[in-house]
CSV table of C-alpha atoms in Angstrom, one decimal:
chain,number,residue,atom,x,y,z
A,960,UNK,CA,-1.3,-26.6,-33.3
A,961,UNK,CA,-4.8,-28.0,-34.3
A,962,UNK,CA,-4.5,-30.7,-31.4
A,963,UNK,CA,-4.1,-27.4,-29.5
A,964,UNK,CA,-7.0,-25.5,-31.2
A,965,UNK,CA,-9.1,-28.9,-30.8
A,966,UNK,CA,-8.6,-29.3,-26.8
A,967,UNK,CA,-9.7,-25.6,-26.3
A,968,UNK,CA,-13.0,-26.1,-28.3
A,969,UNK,CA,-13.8,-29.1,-26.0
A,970,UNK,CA,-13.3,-27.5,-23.1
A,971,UNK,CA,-14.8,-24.4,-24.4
A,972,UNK,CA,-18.0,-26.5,-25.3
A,973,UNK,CA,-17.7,-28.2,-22.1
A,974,UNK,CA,-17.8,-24.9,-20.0
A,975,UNK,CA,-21.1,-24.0,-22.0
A,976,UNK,CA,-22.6,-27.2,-20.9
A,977,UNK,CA,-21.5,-27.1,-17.4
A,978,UNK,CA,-22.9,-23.4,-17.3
A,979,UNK,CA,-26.6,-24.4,-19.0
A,980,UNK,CA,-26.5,-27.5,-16.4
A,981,UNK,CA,-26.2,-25.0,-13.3
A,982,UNK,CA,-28.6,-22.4,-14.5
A,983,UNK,CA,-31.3,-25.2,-15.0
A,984,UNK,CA,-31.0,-26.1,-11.6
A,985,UNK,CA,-30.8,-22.8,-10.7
A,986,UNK,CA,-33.7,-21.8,-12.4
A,987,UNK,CA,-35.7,-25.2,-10.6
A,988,UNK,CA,-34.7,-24.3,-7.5
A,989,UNK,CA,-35.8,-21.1,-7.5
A,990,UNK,CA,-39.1,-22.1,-9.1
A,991,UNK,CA,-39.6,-24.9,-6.0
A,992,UNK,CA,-39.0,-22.4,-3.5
A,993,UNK,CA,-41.6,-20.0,-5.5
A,994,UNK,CA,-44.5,-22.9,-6.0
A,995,UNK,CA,-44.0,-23.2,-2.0
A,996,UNK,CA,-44.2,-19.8,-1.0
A,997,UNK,CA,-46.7,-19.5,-3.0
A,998,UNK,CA,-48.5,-22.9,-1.9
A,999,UNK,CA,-47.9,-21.7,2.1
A,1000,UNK,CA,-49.2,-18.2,1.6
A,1001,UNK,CA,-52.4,-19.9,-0.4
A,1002,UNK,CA,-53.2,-22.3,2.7
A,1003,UNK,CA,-52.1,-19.3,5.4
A,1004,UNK,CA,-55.2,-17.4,3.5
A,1005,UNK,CA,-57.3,-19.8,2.9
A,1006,UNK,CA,-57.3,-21.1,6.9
A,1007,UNK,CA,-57.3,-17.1,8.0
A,1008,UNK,CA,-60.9,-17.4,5.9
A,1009,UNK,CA,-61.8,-20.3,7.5
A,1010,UNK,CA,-61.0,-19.0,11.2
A,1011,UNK,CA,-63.2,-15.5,10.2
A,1012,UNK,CA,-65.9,-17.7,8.5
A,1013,UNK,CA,-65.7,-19.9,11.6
A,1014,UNK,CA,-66.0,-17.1,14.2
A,1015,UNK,CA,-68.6,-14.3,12.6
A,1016,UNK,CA,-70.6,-16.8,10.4
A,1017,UNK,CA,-73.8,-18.7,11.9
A,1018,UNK,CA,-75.2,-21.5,10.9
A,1019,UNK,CA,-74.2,-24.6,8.8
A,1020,UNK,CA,-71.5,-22.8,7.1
A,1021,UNK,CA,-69.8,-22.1,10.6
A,1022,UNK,CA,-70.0,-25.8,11.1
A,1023,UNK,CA,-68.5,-26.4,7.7
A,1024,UNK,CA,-65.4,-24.1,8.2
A,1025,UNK,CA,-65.0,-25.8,11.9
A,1026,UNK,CA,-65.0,-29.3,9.7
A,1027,UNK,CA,-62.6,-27.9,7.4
A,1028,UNK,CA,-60.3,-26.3,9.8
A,1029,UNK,CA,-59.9,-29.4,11.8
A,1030,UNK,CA,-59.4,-31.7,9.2
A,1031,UNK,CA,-56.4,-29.4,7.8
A,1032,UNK,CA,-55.0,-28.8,11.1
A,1033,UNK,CA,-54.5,-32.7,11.9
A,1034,UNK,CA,-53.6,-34.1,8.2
A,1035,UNK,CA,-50.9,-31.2,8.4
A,1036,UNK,CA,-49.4,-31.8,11.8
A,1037,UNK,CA,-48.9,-35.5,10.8
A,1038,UNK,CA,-47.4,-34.7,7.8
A,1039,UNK,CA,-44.7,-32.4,9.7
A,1040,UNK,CA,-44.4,-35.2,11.7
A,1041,UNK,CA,-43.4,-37.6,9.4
A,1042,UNK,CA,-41.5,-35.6,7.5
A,1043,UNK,CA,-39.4,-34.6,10.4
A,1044,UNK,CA,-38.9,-38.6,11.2
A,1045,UNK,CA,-38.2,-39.6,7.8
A,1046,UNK,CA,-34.4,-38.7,8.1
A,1047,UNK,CA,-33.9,-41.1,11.2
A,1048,UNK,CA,-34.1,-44.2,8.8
A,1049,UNK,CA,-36.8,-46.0,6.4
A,1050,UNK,CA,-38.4,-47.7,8.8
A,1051,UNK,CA,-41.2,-44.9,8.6
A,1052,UNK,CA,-41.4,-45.1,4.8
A,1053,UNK,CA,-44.8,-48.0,4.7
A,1054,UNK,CA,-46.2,-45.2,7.7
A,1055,UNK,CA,-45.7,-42.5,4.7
A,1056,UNK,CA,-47.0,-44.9,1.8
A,1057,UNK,CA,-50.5,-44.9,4.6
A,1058,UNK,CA,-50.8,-41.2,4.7
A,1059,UNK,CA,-50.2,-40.6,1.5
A,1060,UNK,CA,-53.4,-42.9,1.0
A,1061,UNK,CA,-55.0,-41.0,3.8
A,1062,UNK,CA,-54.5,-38.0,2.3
A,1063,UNK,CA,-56.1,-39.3,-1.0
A,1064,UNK,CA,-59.3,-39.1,1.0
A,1065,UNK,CA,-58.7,-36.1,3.2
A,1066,UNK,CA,-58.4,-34.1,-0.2
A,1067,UNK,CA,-61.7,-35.3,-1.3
A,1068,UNK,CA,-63.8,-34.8,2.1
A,1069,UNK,CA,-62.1,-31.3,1.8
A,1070,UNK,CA,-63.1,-30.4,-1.7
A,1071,UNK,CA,-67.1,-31.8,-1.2
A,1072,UNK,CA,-66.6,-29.4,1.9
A,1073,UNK,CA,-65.5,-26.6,-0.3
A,1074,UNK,CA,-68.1,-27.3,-2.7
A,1075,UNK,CA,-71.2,-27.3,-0.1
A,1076,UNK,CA,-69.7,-23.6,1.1
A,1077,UNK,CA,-70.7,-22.1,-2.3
A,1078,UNK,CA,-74.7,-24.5,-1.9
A,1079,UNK,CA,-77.0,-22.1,-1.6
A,1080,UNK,CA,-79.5,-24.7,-0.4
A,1081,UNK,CA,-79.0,-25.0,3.3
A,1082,UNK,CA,-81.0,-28.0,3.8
A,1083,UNK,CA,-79.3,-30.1,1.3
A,1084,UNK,CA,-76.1,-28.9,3.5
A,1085,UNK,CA,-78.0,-30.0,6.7
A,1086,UNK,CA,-78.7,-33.2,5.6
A,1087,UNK,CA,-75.0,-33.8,4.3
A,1088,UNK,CA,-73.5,-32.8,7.6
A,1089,UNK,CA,-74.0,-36.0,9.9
A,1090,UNK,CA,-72.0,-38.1,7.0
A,1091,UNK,CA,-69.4,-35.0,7.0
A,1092,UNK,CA,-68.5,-35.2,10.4
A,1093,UNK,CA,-68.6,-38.9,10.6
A,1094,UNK,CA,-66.1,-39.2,7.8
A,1095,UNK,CA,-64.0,-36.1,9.3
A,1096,UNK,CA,-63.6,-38.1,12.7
A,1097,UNK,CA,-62.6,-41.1,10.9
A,1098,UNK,CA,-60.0,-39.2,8.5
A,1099,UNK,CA,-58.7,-37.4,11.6
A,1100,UNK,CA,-58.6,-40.0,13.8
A,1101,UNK,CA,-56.3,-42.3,11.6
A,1102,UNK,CA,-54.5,-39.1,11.4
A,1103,UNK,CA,-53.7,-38.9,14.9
A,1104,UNK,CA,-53.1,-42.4,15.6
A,1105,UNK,CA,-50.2,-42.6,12.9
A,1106,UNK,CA,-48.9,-39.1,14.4
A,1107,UNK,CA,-49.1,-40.3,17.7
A,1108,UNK,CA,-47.5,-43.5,16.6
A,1109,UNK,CA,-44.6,-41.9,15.3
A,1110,UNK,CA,-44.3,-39.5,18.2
A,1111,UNK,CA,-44.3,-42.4,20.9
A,1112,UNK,CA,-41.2,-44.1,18.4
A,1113,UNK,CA,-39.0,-41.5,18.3
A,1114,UNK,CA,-39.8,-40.6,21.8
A,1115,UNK,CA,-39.0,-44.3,22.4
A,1116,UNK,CA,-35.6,-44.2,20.8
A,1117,UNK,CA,-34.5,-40.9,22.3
A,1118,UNK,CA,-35.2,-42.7,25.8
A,1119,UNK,CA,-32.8,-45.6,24.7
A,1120,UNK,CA,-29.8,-43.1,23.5
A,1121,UNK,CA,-30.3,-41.4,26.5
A,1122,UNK,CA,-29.8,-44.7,28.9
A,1123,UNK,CA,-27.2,-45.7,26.6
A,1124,UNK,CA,-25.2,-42.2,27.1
A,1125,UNK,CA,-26.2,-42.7,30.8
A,1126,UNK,CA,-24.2,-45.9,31.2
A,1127,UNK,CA,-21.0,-44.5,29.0
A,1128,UNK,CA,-20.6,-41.0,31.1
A,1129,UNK,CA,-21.1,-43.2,34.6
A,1130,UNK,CA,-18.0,-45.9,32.9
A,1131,UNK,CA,-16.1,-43.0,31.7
A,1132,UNK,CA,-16.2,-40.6,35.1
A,1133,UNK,CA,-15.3,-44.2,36.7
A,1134,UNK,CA,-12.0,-44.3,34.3
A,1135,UNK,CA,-11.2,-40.5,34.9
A,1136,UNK,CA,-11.5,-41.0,38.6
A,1137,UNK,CA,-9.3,-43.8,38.6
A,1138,UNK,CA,-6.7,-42.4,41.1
A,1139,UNK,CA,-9.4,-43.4,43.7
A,1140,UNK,CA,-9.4,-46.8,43.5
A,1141,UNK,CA,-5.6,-47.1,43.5
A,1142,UNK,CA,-5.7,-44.8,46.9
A,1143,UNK,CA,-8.2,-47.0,48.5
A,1144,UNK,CA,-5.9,-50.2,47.6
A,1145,UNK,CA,-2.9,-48.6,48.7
A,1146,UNK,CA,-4.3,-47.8,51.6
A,1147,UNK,CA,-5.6,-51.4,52.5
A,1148,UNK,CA,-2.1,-53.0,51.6
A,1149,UNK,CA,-0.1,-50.6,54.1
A,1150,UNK,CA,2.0,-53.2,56.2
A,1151,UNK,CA,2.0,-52.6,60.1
A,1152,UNK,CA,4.7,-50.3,61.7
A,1153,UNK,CA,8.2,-52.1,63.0
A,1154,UNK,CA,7.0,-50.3,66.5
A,1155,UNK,CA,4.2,-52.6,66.9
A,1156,UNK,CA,6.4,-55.7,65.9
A,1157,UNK,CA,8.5,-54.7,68.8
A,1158,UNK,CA,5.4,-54.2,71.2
A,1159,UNK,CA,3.9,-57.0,70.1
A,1160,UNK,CA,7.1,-59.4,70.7
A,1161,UNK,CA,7.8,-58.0,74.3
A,1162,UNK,CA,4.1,-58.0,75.4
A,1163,UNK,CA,4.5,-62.0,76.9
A,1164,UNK,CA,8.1,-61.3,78.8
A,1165,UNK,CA,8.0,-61.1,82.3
A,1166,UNK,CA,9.1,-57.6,84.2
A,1167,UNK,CA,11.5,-56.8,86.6
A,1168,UNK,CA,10.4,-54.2,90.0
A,1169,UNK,CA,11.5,-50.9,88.4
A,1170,UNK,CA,9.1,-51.5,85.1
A,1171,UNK,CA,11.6,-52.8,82.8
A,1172,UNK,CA,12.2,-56.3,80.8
A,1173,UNK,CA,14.5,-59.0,82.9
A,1174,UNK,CA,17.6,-59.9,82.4
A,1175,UNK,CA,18.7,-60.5,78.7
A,1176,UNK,CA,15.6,-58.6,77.6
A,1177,UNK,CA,17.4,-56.4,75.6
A,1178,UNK,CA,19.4,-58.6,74.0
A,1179,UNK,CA,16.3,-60.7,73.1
A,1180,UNK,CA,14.0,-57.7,72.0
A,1181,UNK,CA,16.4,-56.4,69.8
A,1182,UNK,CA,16.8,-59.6,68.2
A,1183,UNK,CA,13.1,-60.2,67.7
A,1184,UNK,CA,12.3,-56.7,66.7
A,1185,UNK,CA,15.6,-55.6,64.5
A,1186,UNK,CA,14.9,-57.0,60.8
A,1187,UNK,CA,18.4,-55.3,59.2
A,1188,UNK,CA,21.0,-57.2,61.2
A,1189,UNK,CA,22.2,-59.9,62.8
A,1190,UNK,CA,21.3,-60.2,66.5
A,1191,UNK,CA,24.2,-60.4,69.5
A,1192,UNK,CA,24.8,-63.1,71.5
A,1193,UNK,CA,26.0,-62.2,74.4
A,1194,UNK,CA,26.2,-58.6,76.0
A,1195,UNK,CA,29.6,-57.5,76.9
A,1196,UNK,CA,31.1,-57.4,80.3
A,1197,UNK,CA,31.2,-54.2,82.5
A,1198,UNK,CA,34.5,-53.3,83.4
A,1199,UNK,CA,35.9,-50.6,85.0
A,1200,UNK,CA,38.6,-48.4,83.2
A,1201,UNK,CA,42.3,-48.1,83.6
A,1202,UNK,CA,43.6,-44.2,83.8
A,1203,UNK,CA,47.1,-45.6,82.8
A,1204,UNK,CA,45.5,-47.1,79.4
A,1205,UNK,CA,43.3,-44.4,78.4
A,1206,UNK,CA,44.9,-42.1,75.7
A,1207,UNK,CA,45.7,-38.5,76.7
A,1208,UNK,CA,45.0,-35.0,75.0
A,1209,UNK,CA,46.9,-32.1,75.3
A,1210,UNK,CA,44.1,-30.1,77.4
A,1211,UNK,CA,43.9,-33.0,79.7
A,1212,UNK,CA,45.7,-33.2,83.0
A,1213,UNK,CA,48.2,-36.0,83.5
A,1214,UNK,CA,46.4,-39.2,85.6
A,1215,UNK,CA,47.7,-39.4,89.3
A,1216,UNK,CA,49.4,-42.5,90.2
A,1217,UNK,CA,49.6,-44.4,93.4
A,1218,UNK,CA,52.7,-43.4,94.5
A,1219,UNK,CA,51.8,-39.7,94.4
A,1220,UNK,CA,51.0,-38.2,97.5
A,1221,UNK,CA,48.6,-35.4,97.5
């Protein structure tokens, strides 16, 4: 009875542990999918701002919104871009370890941008603007050339399953039309007719007057031509029939002889 009583408090305990286990990682999963609503509603507002700052604002801090805008817009398509390679093997994880360096210095250009936004001194922001856009090109440049990069790969290997499917559809419609090839063989193996044996084996014989073979050509085309039996030798002789031999039926009249008179 206490083993009994012992096993049901380990399960029991085990039970409670297995249920605080799930509702932590409940509870972090829901919090991940909350930091990243929150994070994408945060840079959906922030780049609306930038767009309205970008279109009604004049000046230098239209120029700096363009700047910012740009440089967000290319960091984040790369970054979809590699994420949605990464699954296709880790061949793209040094191209990852590069942007996450990248990124190290697209954060900063974008936070001196933010700060010179709130400068109320707009020639200090003048000044700062030809090193701003120099170091945006760069940052968005190296940008596009790994995006591009990655692009051109998987495009690259999409091309090569395609051939490769290509050449195992054309081999497999081959095999399922296979019927073909034994018709075509079939038909080149057909041996010649028996008919054109014969023709072929009376063409040199000579003719007689009324169009037909001379004398023993019967005999001899039937023994060149017929391939199931032996050949005759010599024709029979044509003789004319004896009424007294021939056998009688009752519907038949009685032969006349000789000595009858009509």
């Amino acid at each position: 009875m206490e083993a009994v009583v012992a096993i049901l408090g380990l399960l029991f305990v085990l039970f409670v542990v297995a249920g605080v286990f799930a509702a932590v990682k409940a509870v972090q999963a829901a919090k991940r999918g909350v930091d990243r609503t929150v994070t994408q509603a945060r840079r959906t507002v922030e780049d609306t701002g930038l767009r309205a700052r970008q279109l009604a604002l004049p000046g230098v801090v239209r120029e700096l919104a363009q700047l910012r805008l740009t440089l967000r817009t290319s960091m984040r398509a790369t970054q979809d871009v590699l994420r949605s390679g990464s699954p296709e093997g880790g061949s793209l994880g040094e191209a990852a370890g590069l942007f996450q360096r990248l990124s190290a210095h697209g954060h900063e250009l974008d936070d001196d941008l933010k700060r010179l936004e709130r400068e109320p001194d707009r020639a200090t922001i003048t000044a700062c603007l030809p090193d701003l856009r120099a170091r945006t090109e760069r940052i968005t440049h190296s940008a596009e050339s790994l995006r591009w990069a990655v692009r051109d790969r998987a495009r690259k290997f999409a091309d090569d399953d395609l051939a490769s499917l290509s050449d195992q559809i054309d081999v497999e419609s081959g095999a399922l039309r296979h019927w073909t090839r034994a018709e075509d063989a079939a038909t080149a193996d057909l041996p010649r007719e028996p008919v054109q044996g014969r023709r072929s084996s009376t063409a040199g014989q000579p003719q007689e007057a009324g169009g037909g073979p001379a004398a023993g050509g019967p005999a001899r085309a039937g023994a060149a031509g017929d391939d199931w039996g032996p050949a005759s030798e010599d024709p029979p002789a044509l003789t004319t029939r004896d009424p007294r031999t021939q056998p009688s039926y009752p519907w038949q009249k009685a032969p006349r002889t000789e000595g009858t008179t009509s």
